[in-house]
Amino acid sequence: MRTVAETTIPELPLGERGGPAQPLISARGLIKHFPVKGSGFLQPKKVVRAVDGVDFDILKGETLGVVGESGCGKSTTARLLMQLIIPDQGDILFDGETVGGALPLAQYRRQVQMVFQDSYASLNPRLTIEESIAFAPRVHGVPQAKAIARAHDLLHRVGLEPVRFAGRYPHELSGGQRQRVNIARALALEPRLVILDEAVSALDKSVEAQVLNLLLDLKRDFGLTYLFISHDLNVVRFMCDRVMVMYLGKVAEVGTREAIYENTKHPYSAALLASMPKMDPAERTEEPPLSGDPPNPIDPPSGCRFHTRCSMAEGVCSATPPPLAVVSSEQRAACLMSVPGSGHSHAPKPAAELMEA
Amino acid sequence: MNEEQTVIDIRDLSVTFHRGRKPVKAVNGVSLSVEAGEVVALLGESGSGKSVTMRSLLRLHPKGTDVTGSMTVSGRDVMGLSTRELGQLRGATVSMVFQEPRLALDPVYTIGQQIEETIMRHEKVSRQAASERALALFQKVRIPSPERRLKNYPHEMSGGMLQRSMIAMALACNPKVLLADEPTTALDATVQIQILLLIRELQKEYGLSVIFVTHDIGVAAEVADRIAVMYAGRIVEEGRVGDIIRDPKHPYTKGLLGARVELAHGRDRLVTIPGSPPDLAAMPPGCAFAPRCGQASDICLRDVPPLKPIGETGNIACIQYA
């Protein structure tokens, strides 16, 4: 049996540059507003503030989870990272180099690949799966025979026997098998970052578990870094080293898995966690942790965007947008309760006052 | 009314679709009864036949589908009803909440009009009286500013609001039975728990019998009194919700509960069920789960195990317990 490593393609050099401490991705001040159709004629132009000032790092070799309700900007963030859409403002640094600046877009795109939720819609129905997997390497100049050989290796690696599956079309596969093909295709260019946007959400539970195991194995074997977007907090807890919670286009909280799941500092993260079904019919949830739907991102609430649904909200929350404050070496939270001297009654006292007392 | 009264009784239901080249037997000998005021979750993966079983109760299958067996709902034989009688059953005695409210509601009428139409279809009341009832229903399902919301079209409402509207419409004619087909699958977790609590509350208040189709054990644990686990068109295990979750017996149920990611903290890999469900157009002769089962023997590959009682309240289809 040949392994993938033996057929590594010399035409596609790998690009470790910044050293292990340099984050693989640094997103700085990302903003993306979408214009609302039909607005702007004899009335003010409206925009959907899909991503509204987001900063984060993805460290080398980690899995960063992104969670939040629909409309919080998690998928838009992924698409901005992929450069499928261009940010209105903000920069993306890949291993220390500005994407589109020092690092040309074509070189960047080869190192960042994405797997989408809809396994059928993301494959070309008129290409066999080996052609789909070999397509991108061919575009990047790998000879046909070599690209196909590598596609077979990758199929083998994701658990699909090339002899049986290589010549099939997407409609001849089950959902789980198609998602394996999508994962193989994402790996064909030897990327360093793989963005998984709800990649297992459409799968049945028993198939989901198989694909999650596969993703863990591939990460270890290929030295990958993952950005793992999901609405399923249990899956995120299993997969991720660090977790970023988003709410209405902003980061609410970010930190290590332990910090977020066991010691959250943001009422929104706490409510999200409390909304998970309990798996114990003797201890059922009695009160919904949050009421209502997320507000409209066209006209988000003033101050802290969560204050309209927050049980801890005070007057100051509707006036002052909270900064993403450092609460410990492994956790940052955008909540005035974590900002010393913010005026919230639960906020820690500023250092100066403590000194006087 | 007798508490123990059986409202839904399905006996040996089989459903076969003739659409492709080969006939597909989606439901294969399912028997299930639901008592008054009871919530039963039908749990299974895609293709297990859970939705098909539920839709059979309203005879919602396309023409040319073979349906055999017997079904009674509050004493009426569903298989023997005429088209006119079916029309009286649907929405009045038995109503349904769908997974995708956006597809189930009519986009060109306001929500209020659609609820009024439902009421006037089944009862001789004026539009005025119907619209008052619609308002009361919207208050019941706790939609904020209900007067204004009744005048909304479906595209003007969020997913959670639409699902609340669907529940209001389902309850419009005081049904005895509510069929819920994955009603929270398309919703965010924060909204899902709100809808689950609402269904639980209304079920108690109206004394509804509910069949709740879901693929999510966590959701079943939040709403159901009993769980029936389906695999490849058959019920493989059935019992009280606490028994199924704390002490699953069938290898498939064990596998489903064991594959949950919550159990894997700190562990390297998830315990998984190998393989994938069988092709319904080419079913294996014996137990449908046998090819994926670690404990399968020769008998399993040959004979279909019958659903037999186990303990005081449960049933299981596995020869280990026969």
XYZ file of C-alpha atoms in Angstrom:
679
model
C 0.000 0.000 0.000
C 1.420 3.365 -0.939
C 0.992 6.185 1.493
C 0.158 9.727 0.582
C 3.492 10.960 1.905
C 5.391 8.961 -0.734
C 3.544 10.665 -3.539
C 4.033 14.172 -2.190
C 4.012 16.423 -5.188
C 7.244 18.393 -5.620
C 5.436 20.957 -7.770
C 3.559 22.128 -4.666
C 6.065 23.395 -2.091
C 4.915 23.695 1.499
C 5.323 27.027 3.138
C 6.317 26.965 6.778
C 7.696 30.452 7.325
C 6.945 32.214 10.576
C 7.993 29.526 13.072
C 5.808 27.612 15.527
C 4.823 30.588 17.720
C 3.526 32.671 14.799
C -0.266 32.207 14.511
C -1.209 30.542 11.229
C -4.006 33.051 10.727
C -4.359 36.459 12.303
C -7.565 38.259 11.413
C -7.470 41.941 12.314
C -10.552 44.175 12.352
C -12.536 42.219 9.779
C -15.683 44.043 8.673
C -18.172 42.907 6.047
C -21.487 44.657 5.464
C -23.916 43.436 2.827
C -26.244 45.998 1.207
C -29.951 45.161 1.573
C -31.702 44.807 -1.781
C -34.360 47.387 -2.480
C -33.156 49.855 0.127
C -31.530 53.137 -0.752
C -34.129 54.550 -3.138
C -35.724 57.602 -1.458
C -34.696 56.093 1.880
C -31.461 55.495 3.771
C -29.306 52.683 2.434
C -29.514 49.667 4.761
C -26.755 47.144 5.351
C -26.595 43.774 7.074
C -23.720 43.996 9.539
C -22.745 40.364 9.035
C -19.229 40.697 10.434
C -18.618 43.907 12.317
C -15.102 44.150 13.668
C -13.719 40.695 14.372
C -10.188 39.921 15.577
C -8.870 36.440 16.209
C -5.867 34.164 15.803
C -5.715 30.553 14.728
C -2.602 28.947 16.197
C -0.557 26.380 14.294
C -1.823 22.852 14.760
C -4.903 23.757 16.784
C -8.604 23.379 16.087
C -10.474 26.613 16.658
C -14.220 26.150 17.057
C -16.699 28.864 16.110
C -20.188 28.723 17.603
C -23.218 30.995 17.619
C -26.797 31.261 16.391
C -27.714 31.657 12.735
C -26.913 35.165 11.539
C -24.052 35.661 13.997
C -21.501 35.834 11.171
C -19.730 32.508 11.539
C -20.089 31.477 7.904
C -19.317 34.995 6.660
C -16.114 34.894 8.710
C -15.199 31.590 7.044
C -15.883 32.999 3.588
C -13.797 36.083 4.369
C -10.926 33.834 5.424
C -11.253 31.881 2.175
C -11.339 35.188 0.284
C -14.540 34.018 -1.371
C -15.788 37.448 -0.416
C -13.557 40.439 0.098
C -13.697 42.229 3.473
C -14.789 45.881 3.519
C -12.061 46.512 6.051
C -9.441 44.560 7.907
C -6.491 42.325 7.134
C -5.780 38.632 7.168
C -2.237 37.567 7.958
C -1.238 34.043 6.979
C 1.846 32.886 8.859
C 2.876 36.496 9.332
C 2.318 37.674 5.756
C -0.568 39.851 4.610
C -2.864 37.983 2.255
C -3.065 39.778 -1.069
C 0.029 41.797 -0.106
C 3.259 39.967 0.691
C 1.464 36.662 0.055
C -0.173 36.492 -3.396
C -3.774 35.273 -3.393
C -3.087 32.212 -5.566
C -0.409 30.979 -3.156
C -2.673 31.633 -0.179
C -5.669 29.838 -1.605
C -3.679 26.699 -2.138
C -2.852 26.531 1.535
C -6.391 27.147 2.787
C -9.207 24.803 1.794
C -12.816 24.530 2.833
C -15.437 21.804 3.324
C -19.060 22.917 3.152
C -22.233 21.635 4.805
C -24.044 20.491 1.652
C -21.958 17.609 0.374
C -23.951 17.274 -2.838
C -24.041 20.927 -3.862
C -20.291 21.275 -3.396
C -19.379 18.567 -5.936
C -19.648 18.939 -9.688
C -22.330 16.391 -10.677
C -20.719 15.812 -14.077
C -17.274 14.888 -12.793
C -16.416 11.508 -11.324
C -15.048 11.792 -7.836
C -11.448 11.110 -8.914
C -11.761 13.941 -11.445
C -13.171 16.228 -8.734
C -10.288 15.488 -6.397
C -7.656 15.797 -9.138
C -9.143 19.029 -10.517
C -7.388 21.575 -8.302
C -3.912 19.989 -8.542
C -4.330 19.974 -12.342
C -5.166 23.682 -12.278
C -1.991 24.226 -10.283
C 0.079 22.440 -12.926
C 0.326 18.846 -11.708
C 0.356 16.338 -14.606
C -2.893 14.397 -15.099
C -1.532 10.926 -14.283
C 0.108 12.146 -11.097
C -2.995 14.038 -9.964
C -5.190 10.968 -10.493
C -2.726 8.725 -8.637
C -2.788 11.120 -5.734
C -6.610 11.268 -5.838
C -6.654 7.488 -5.443
C -4.301 7.696 -2.470
C -6.509 10.310 -0.839
C -9.655 8.259 -1.467
C -7.985 5.357 0.224
C -6.976 7.619 3.089
C -10.561 8.817 3.731
C -11.852 5.266 3.763
C -13.239 4.893 0.221
C -11.681 2.049 -1.790
C -10.449 3.688 -5.049
C -11.248 0.531 -7.049
C -14.918 0.790 -6.106
C -15.418 4.525 -5.813
C -12.982 6.455 -8.049
C -15.134 6.266 -11.179
C -18.477 7.007 -9.515
C -20.474 10.200 -9.768
C -21.591 12.162 -6.687
C -25.235 10.988 -6.924
C -24.080 7.381 -6.562
C -22.733 7.998 -3.064
C -24.383 8.407 0.343
C -24.124 11.682 2.253
C -21.339 10.410 4.484
C -19.364 9.078 1.517
C -19.774 12.376 -0.364
C -18.501 14.315 2.632
C -15.445 12.027 2.688
C -14.874 12.921 -0.978
C -15.119 16.622 -0.123
C -12.546 16.154 2.624
C -10.230 14.290 0.237
C -10.615 17.076 -2.317
C -9.775 19.696 0.312
C -6.554 17.803 1.094
C -5.499 17.420 -2.541
C -3.460 20.621 -2.559
C -1.735 19.811 0.751
C -3.272 22.760 2.570
C -2.182 23.917 6.007
C -5.577 25.217 7.120
C -8.886 23.466 6.490
C -12.089 25.381 7.190
C -14.935 23.029 8.101
C -18.196 24.991 7.827
C -20.881 22.772 9.435
C -19.172 19.916 7.599
C -20.794 17.171 9.688
C -24.126 18.866 10.494
C -26.122 17.218 7.708
C -24.931 13.702 8.547
C -26.711 11.101 10.650
C -25.291 10.684 14.127
C -23.629 7.311 13.530
C -22.025 8.595 10.305
C -21.093 11.897 11.951
C -19.057 10.027 14.567
C -17.147 8.187 11.818
C -16.347 11.429 9.964
C -15.241 13.183 13.177
C -12.824 10.333 13.850
C -11.539 10.631 10.281
C -10.983 14.383 10.717
C -8.963 13.753 13.898
C -6.815 11.141 12.152
C -6.161 13.356 9.114
C -5.257 16.309 11.318
C -2.644 14.235 13.113
C -1.243 12.567 9.984
C -1.032 15.669 7.793
C -0.226 18.224 10.520
C -3.327 20.264 9.717
C -4.926 23.225 11.435
C -8.741 23.371 11.519
C -11.284 26.127 11.776
C -14.349 24.178 12.864
C -17.694 25.945 12.525
C -20.707 24.244 14.066
C -23.947 24.929 15.857
C -23.539 21.702 17.860
C -21.777 22.596 21.093
C -21.173 18.947 21.981
C -19.298 18.333 18.737
C -17.274 21.521 19.189
C -16.321 20.463 22.699
C -15.087 17.139 21.362
C -13.145 18.525 18.412
C -11.699 21.859 19.463
C -8.752 23.165 21.472
C -10.069 26.722 21.609
C -13.570 28.070 21.055
C -14.823 31.422 19.766
C -18.436 32.402 20.528
C -19.957 34.911 18.094
C -23.069 37.038 18.468
C -24.462 39.388 15.803
C -21.230 39.884 13.907
C -18.965 40.290 16.936
C -16.848 38.011 19.103
C -18.599 37.525 22.454
C -16.006 35.298 24.048
C -12.921 33.354 23.037
C -10.798 30.993 25.064
C -9.618 27.456 25.639
C -12.226 24.712 25.566
C -12.017 24.269 29.348
C -12.395 28.002 29.986
C -15.477 28.365 27.763
C -17.266 25.179 28.806
C -16.450 25.188 32.504
C -15.837 28.813 33.412
C -17.579 31.044 30.893
C -17.468 34.786 31.557
C -20.149 35.815 29.068
C -23.905 35.451 29.765
C -24.499 34.581 26.105
C -22.082 31.638 26.161
C -23.723 30.506 29.403
C -27.187 30.649 27.787
C -25.974 28.757 24.708
C -24.546 26.024 26.917
C -27.735 25.856 29.004
C -29.808 25.460 25.813
C -28.278 22.078 25.015
C -30.685 19.196 25.678
C -29.935 17.599 29.034
C -30.009 13.854 28.129
C -31.643 13.180 31.487
C -35.438 12.862 31.521
C -35.408 13.269 35.307
C -33.753 16.686 35.071
C -35.467 18.372 32.165
C -35.018 22.011 31.329
C -37.853 24.011 32.897
C -37.180 27.549 31.682
C -35.720 28.492 28.294
C -32.318 30.117 28.974
C -32.976 32.760 26.307
C -36.259 34.170 25.076
C -36.953 35.192 21.504
C -34.831 35.037 18.378
C -31.535 36.835 17.750
C -32.143 40.510 16.799
C -31.896 41.640 13.205
C -28.275 42.293 12.101
C -29.539 45.154 9.888
C -30.196 47.249 12.965
C -28.312 45.686 15.899
C -28.965 46.924 19.462
C -26.801 49.775 20.767
C -24.019 49.216 23.290
C -23.578 45.529 23.995
C -25.512 43.756 21.237
C -26.659 41.063 23.626
C -28.222 43.417 26.206
C -31.785 42.987 24.835
C -31.762 39.272 25.751
C -29.343 39.305 28.693
C -30.599 38.565 32.218
C -27.680 40.505 33.724
C -28.127 43.653 31.614
C -28.002 47.050 33.328
C -28.393 50.599 32.046
C -24.725 50.896 31.125
C -24.954 47.873 28.787
C -27.206 49.663 26.292
C -24.845 52.646 26.170
C -21.317 51.221 26.109
C -20.102 48.583 23.631
C -17.934 46.192 25.648
C -14.319 45.643 24.507
C -13.029 42.078 24.127
C -11.338 42.190 27.533
C -8.655 39.827 28.792
C -10.045 37.861 31.758
C -7.216 35.358 32.031
C -4.240 34.167 30.031
C -6.516 31.767 28.166
C -9.796 33.663 27.870
C -11.185 36.957 26.570
C -14.790 38.098 26.969
C -16.741 41.050 25.561
C -18.865 41.759 28.627
C -18.884 44.829 30.851
C -18.999 42.525 33.876
C -15.399 41.569 33.005
C -14.185 45.155 32.490
C -12.879 46.801 35.687
C -14.629 50.100 36.404
C -17.101 49.713 33.518
C -20.014 50.879 35.674
C -21.749 47.475 35.750
C -22.513 46.474 39.340
C -20.879 43.060 38.831
C -17.685 44.479 37.296
C -14.412 44.080 39.221
C -13.166 47.218 41.006
C -10.429 49.125 39.135
C -6.925 48.553 40.472
C -6.678 52.175 41.708
C -9.730 51.766 43.988
C -8.405 48.511 45.378
C -5.156 50.277 46.285
C -7.044 52.979 48.209
C -9.085 50.379 50.093
C -62.107 10.051 29.957
C -60.103 6.989 30.820
C -56.419 7.821 31.295
C -55.272 4.550 29.788
C -57.322 4.955 26.636
C -55.425 4.164 23.461
C -55.714 7.051 20.999
C -53.401 5.837 18.245
C -53.091 2.169 17.419
C -50.892 1.060 14.524
C -50.774 -2.691 13.781
C -48.305 -4.297 11.407
C -47.970 -1.273 9.145
C -45.965 -1.713 5.956
C -45.413 0.989 3.362
C -43.867 0.295 -0.048
C -43.058 3.021 -2.576
C -42.999 2.230 -6.305
C -41.126 5.158 -7.761
C -37.734 3.949 -8.938
C -36.829 0.747 -10.701
C -37.130 -1.368 -7.574
C -39.899 -1.108 -4.965
C -38.693 0.408 -1.688
C -40.133 -0.960 1.517
C -39.733 2.070 3.784
C -41.804 0.687 6.668
C -41.765 -3.016 7.363
C -44.256 -4.293 9.945
C -44.430 -1.488 12.505
C -46.810 -1.730 15.478
C -47.133 1.187 17.866
C -49.788 2.467 20.231
C -50.027 5.867 21.876
C -52.285 6.547 24.820
C -54.217 9.697 25.646
C -51.882 12.433 26.840
C -48.755 10.471 25.968
C -45.712 11.689 24.027
C -43.908 9.039 21.985
C -40.680 9.887 20.188
C -39.883 7.983 16.998
C -36.101 8.050 16.938
C -34.023 7.039 13.952
C -31.597 8.070 11.244
C -32.553 9.166 7.754
C -34.238 6.337 5.871
C -35.287 4.506 9.035
C -38.964 5.022 8.213
C -39.884 7.288 11.114
C -41.469 10.067 9.042
C -43.140 7.586 6.682
C -44.768 5.840 9.659
C -46.090 9.148 10.933
C -47.342 10.364 7.569
C -49.254 7.107 7.123
C -51.529 8.204 9.970
C -52.843 11.015 7.763
C -52.522 8.946 4.569
C -50.233 11.576 3.094
C -48.394 9.220 0.728
C -48.443 9.665 -3.053
C -50.797 7.579 -5.172
C -49.508 4.119 -5.993
C -47.934 3.603 -2.575
C -48.773 0.236 -1.026
C -49.931 0.611 2.563
C -50.908 -2.515 4.481
C -51.803 -3.153 8.101
C -54.317 -1.363 10.281
C -54.359 2.079 11.866
C -56.957 3.540 14.195
C -56.959 7.074 15.570
C -59.392 7.731 18.459
C -61.502 4.766 17.372
C -61.655 5.579 13.641
C -60.149 3.219 11.111
C -57.832 5.453 9.054
C -57.392 2.878 6.269
C -61.136 2.770 5.585
C -61.853 6.510 5.466
C -63.191 8.157 2.307
C -61.483 11.248 0.915
C -64.152 13.445 2.507
C -63.760 11.758 5.875
C -59.985 12.104 5.609
C -60.447 15.828 5.100
C -62.394 15.967 8.351
C -59.705 14.007 10.185
C -56.764 16.070 8.965
C -56.331 19.266 10.941
C -59.343 18.662 13.195
C -58.635 15.405 15.053
C -55.049 14.905 13.930
C -52.801 17.842 13.077
C -49.214 18.064 12.073
C -46.214 20.342 12.566
C -43.547 20.103 9.872
C -39.783 20.555 9.910
C -39.765 23.420 7.429
C -42.520 25.924 8.212
C -41.425 27.991 5.235
C -42.409 25.136 2.901
C -45.539 24.179 4.839
C -47.108 27.640 4.940
C -48.568 29.415 1.911
C -46.350 32.376 1.004
C -49.148 34.495 -0.529
C -51.524 34.591 2.447
C -50.921 36.159 5.853
C -50.466 33.797 8.791
C -53.749 35.100 10.244
C -55.680 34.255 7.068
C -54.239 30.750 7.042
C -55.236 30.061 10.647
C -58.740 31.488 10.062
C -59.112 29.301 6.984
C -58.194 26.210 8.998
C -60.829 27.010 11.638
C -63.566 27.841 9.115
C -62.816 24.709 7.114
C -63.711 22.519 10.080
C -66.241 24.535 12.090
C -69.264 26.679 11.210
C -68.014 29.982 12.600
C -67.861 33.526 11.243
C -64.590 35.050 10.060
C -64.843 37.451 12.994
C -64.979 34.578 15.504
C -62.195 32.734 13.663
C -59.907 35.751 13.752
C -60.526 36.157 17.491
C -59.550 32.524 17.967
C -56.417 33.071 15.859
C -55.425 35.958 18.117
C -55.969 33.862 21.247
C -53.817 31.099 19.714
C -51.003 33.537 18.928
C -51.079 34.679 22.555
C -51.072 31.055 23.666
C -47.867 30.281 21.738
C -46.418 33.553 23.093
C -45.771 35.467 19.914
C -44.952 39.075 20.847
C -47.374 41.759 19.532
C -49.782 39.108 18.180
C -52.220 41.528 16.471
C -49.443 42.843 14.233
C -47.872 39.419 13.666
C -51.153 37.881 12.418
C -50.977 40.308 9.498
C -47.452 39.155 8.569
C -46.643 36.988 5.575
C -44.414 33.951 6.235
C -41.320 35.606 4.717
C -41.577 38.418 7.278
C -41.057 36.115 10.250
C -38.028 34.336 11.697
C -37.764 30.537 11.850
C -38.678 30.355 15.522
C -41.731 32.635 15.056
C -42.902 30.590 12.057
C -42.641 27.365 14.027
C -44.709 28.961 16.806
C -47.256 29.995 14.159
C -47.371 26.429 12.819
C -48.039 25.130 16.315
C -50.807 27.721 16.742
C -52.344 26.576 13.461
C -52.021 22.917 14.443
C -53.916 23.593 17.671
C -56.602 25.735 15.995
C -59.318 23.051 15.997
C -58.517 21.447 19.366
C -57.043 18.232 17.950
C -56.574 15.058 19.994
C -53.367 14.071 18.252
C -50.359 16.173 17.292
C -47.825 14.768 14.841
C -44.506 16.606 14.966
C -41.991 15.862 12.199
C -38.576 17.112 13.385
C -40.123 20.475 14.326
C -36.933 21.872 15.873
C -34.246 20.449 13.580
C -33.928 23.612 11.489
C -33.763 25.900 14.531
C -30.901 27.242 16.637
C -30.320 25.512 19.963
C -31.533 28.552 21.910
C -34.797 28.609 19.937
C -35.099 24.812 19.833
C -35.352 24.583 23.613
C -38.049 27.296 23.627
C -40.150 25.353 21.104
C -39.644 22.048 22.935
C -40.798 23.598 26.206
C -43.795 25.162 24.432
C -44.830 21.813 22.917
C -44.456 20.125 26.304
C -46.540 22.793 28.030
C -49.337 22.769 25.426
C -49.360 18.979 25.336
C -50.063 18.900 29.085
C -52.660 21.667 28.912
C -54.609 20.172 25.991
C -53.989 16.539 27.006
C -52.631 15.840 23.505
C -51.263 12.552 22.307
C -48.062 13.349 20.444
C -45.857 11.433 18.040
C -42.572 13.291 17.837
C -40.221 12.269 15.042
C -36.577 13.139 15.651
C -33.040 11.974 14.935
C -31.700 13.626 18.099
C -31.704 11.575 21.308
C -31.251 14.743 23.349
C -34.469 16.204 21.928
C -36.340 12.952 22.603
C -35.076 12.986 26.190
C -36.477 16.505 26.647
C -40.028 15.835 25.392
C -40.942 12.155 25.267
C -42.580 9.766 27.747
C -41.641 6.795 25.598
C -39.093 6.296 22.815
C -39.418 3.916 19.880
C -36.110 3.407 18.077
C -36.428 2.649 14.352
C -33.886 1.062 12.060
C -34.381 0.249 8.360
C -38.186 0.364 8.532
C -38.680 -1.553 11.765
C -38.962 -0.688 15.446
C -35.983 -2.352 17.106
C -36.512 -1.171 20.670
C -39.221 0.640 22.540
C -39.637 1.660 26.148
C -39.885 4.441 28.719
C -37.545 7.332 28.000
C -35.526 6.863 31.206
C -35.058 3.137 30.575
C -33.909 3.640 26.986
C -31.412 6.348 27.872
C -30.050 4.812 31.063
C -30.152 1.172 30.021
C -30.372 0.660 26.242
C -30.585 -3.010 25.274
C -30.543 -3.288 21.478
C -27.011 -3.159 19.995
C -28.132 -0.359 17.658
C -29.526 1.783 20.489
C -26.389 1.055 22.506
C -24.280 2.113 19.532
C -26.257 5.335 19.026
C -25.936 6.294 22.678
C -22.283 5.235 22.768
C -21.382 7.299 19.686
C -22.455 10.526 21.383
C -19.649 13.064 21.453
C -20.545 14.128 25.004
C -19.108 10.878 26.288
C -15.738 11.318 24.650
C -14.089 14.126 26.623
C -10.398 13.533 26.817
C -10.680 10.367 24.810
C -8.962 10.219 21.479
C -11.641 8.754 19.261
C -15.367 8.253 19.248
C -16.838 4.800 19.563
C -18.699 4.331 16.293
C -21.096 1.922 14.651
C -19.222 0.601 11.606
C -20.756 0.651 8.136
C -23.957 2.375 7.077
C -27.699 1.507 7.054
C -28.845 -1.038 4.431
C -30.361 -0.165 1.070
C -34.150 -0.369 1.552
C -34.564 -1.676 -1.990
C -32.243 -4.620 -1.244
C -32.747 -5.575 2.392
C -30.699 -8.388 3.924
C -32.813 -11.456 4.818
C -32.307 -11.450 8.592
C -31.976 -8.683 11.165
C -31.319 -5.470 9.230
C -28.694 -4.402 11.752
C -26.786 -7.715 11.702
C -24.164 -6.626 9.105
C -23.099 -3.794 11.444
C -23.560 -5.649 14.725
C -20.582 -6.926 16.723
C -22.652 -9.654 18.385
C -24.366 -11.033 15.272
C -24.553 -14.812 14.832
C -25.731 -17.011 11.936
C -29.351 -16.819 13.103
C -29.253 -13.023 12.923
C -28.303 -13.184 9.246
C -31.166 -15.584 8.520
C -34.241 -14.662 10.613
C -35.839 -11.326 11.385
C -36.124 -11.092 15.182
C -39.680 -10.299 16.367
C -40.438 -7.384 18.688
C -40.927 -9.030 22.091
C -41.733 -7.606 25.531
C -38.843 -7.095 27.900
C -39.193 -5.982 31.511
C -42.544 -4.449 32.412
C -42.879 -1.730 29.826
C -40.344 -2.267 27.057
C -40.122 -4.180 23.792
C -37.056 -5.304 21.900
C -36.319 -7.004 18.588
C -33.046 -8.829 19.159
C -32.462 -12.568 19.554
C -30.150 -11.957 22.512
C -33.288 -11.185 24.503
C -35.677 -13.631 22.805
